[in-house]
GROMACS .gro file of C-alpha atoms in nm:
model
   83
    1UNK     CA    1  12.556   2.326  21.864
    2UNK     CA    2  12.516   2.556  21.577
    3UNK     CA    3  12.130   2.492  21.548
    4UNK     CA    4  12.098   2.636  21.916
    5UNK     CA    5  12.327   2.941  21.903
    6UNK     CA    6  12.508   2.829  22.129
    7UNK     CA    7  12.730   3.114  22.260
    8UNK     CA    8  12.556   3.377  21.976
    9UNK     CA    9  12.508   3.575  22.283
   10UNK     CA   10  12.608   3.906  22.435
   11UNK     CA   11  12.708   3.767  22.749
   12UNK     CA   12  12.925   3.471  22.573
   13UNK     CA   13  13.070   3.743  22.321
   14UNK     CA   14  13.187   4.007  22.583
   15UNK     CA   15  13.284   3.707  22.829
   16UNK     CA   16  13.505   3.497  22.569
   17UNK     CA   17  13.668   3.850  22.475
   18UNK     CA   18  13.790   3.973  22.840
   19UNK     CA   19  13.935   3.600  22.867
   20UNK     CA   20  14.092   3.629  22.557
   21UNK     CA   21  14.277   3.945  22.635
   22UNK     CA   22  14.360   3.816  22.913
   23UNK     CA   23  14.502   3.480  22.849
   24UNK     CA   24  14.719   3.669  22.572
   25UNK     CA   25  14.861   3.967  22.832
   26UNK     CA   26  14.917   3.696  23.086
   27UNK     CA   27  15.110   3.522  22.783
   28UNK     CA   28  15.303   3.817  22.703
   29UNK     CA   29  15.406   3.881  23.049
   30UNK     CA   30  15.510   3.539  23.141
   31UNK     CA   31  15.799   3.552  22.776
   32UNK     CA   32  15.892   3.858  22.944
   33UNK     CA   33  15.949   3.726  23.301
   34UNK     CA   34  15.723   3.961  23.445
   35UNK     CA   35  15.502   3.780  23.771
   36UNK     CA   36  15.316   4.087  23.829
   37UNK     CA   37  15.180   4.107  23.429
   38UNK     CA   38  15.145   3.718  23.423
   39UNK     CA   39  14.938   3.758  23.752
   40UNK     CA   40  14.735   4.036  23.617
   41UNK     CA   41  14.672   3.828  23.272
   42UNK     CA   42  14.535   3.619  23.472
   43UNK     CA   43  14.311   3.793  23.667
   44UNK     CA   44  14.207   3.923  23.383
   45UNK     CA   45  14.134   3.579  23.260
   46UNK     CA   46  13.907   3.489  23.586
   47UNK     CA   47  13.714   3.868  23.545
   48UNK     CA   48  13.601   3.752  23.209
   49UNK     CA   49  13.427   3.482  23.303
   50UNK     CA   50  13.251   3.633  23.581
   51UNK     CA   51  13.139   3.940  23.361
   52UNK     CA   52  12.993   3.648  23.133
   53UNK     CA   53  12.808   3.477  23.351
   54UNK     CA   54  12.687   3.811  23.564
   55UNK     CA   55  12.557   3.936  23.219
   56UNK     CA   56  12.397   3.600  23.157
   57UNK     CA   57  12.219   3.629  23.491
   58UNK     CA   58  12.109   3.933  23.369
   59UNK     CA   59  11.917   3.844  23.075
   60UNK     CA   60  12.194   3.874  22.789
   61UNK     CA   61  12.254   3.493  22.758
   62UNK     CA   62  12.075   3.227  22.601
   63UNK     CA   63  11.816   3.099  22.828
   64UNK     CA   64  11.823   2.778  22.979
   65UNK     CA   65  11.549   2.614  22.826
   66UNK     CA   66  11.637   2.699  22.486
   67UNK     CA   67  11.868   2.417  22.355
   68UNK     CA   68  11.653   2.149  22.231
   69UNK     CA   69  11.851   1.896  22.442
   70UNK     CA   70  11.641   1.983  22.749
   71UNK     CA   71  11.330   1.916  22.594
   72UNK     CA   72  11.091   1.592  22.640
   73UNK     CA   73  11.006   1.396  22.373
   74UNK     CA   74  10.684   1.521  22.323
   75UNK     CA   75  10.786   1.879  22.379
   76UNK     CA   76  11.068   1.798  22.066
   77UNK     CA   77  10.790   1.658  21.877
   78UNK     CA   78  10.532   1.951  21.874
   79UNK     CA   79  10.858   2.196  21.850
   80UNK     CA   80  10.955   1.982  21.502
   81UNK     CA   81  10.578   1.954  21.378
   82UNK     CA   82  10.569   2.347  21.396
   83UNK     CA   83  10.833   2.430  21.201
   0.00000   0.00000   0.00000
């Protein structure tokens, strides 16, 4: 994974970092027997990965064609004879 970025992206960054929050006040609240924090921690949680994926739709992720999995043979071939 580390030879494709993976994740190096705006859209993973900002994603992974509204989850994170999340998860951790959802954490917090649920020690503290709050439902309402817990609830919101995990809202939180879920709005993360949609702000991820709508700034991947909008150009800030890695494209899809970009990790040399998807790639033919041949296509892998030229890509490794180029570099």
């Amino acid at each position: 994974m580390a030879g494709s970025s993976h994740g190096h992206t705006p859209a993973a960054w900002t994603g992974v970092t509204i989850a994170f929050i999340g998860f951790c006040v959802s954490g917090a609240f649920m020690v503290m027997a709050q439902p309402v924090g817990f609830w919101a921690g995990l809202g939180l949680t879920v709005l993360g990965g949609i702000v991820g994926w709508i700034m991947s739709a909008m150009g800030m992720g890695q494209p899809k064609d970009a990790h040399k999995a998807l790639l033919t043979t041949q296509q892998r071939e030229a890509a490794s004879a180029e570099s």
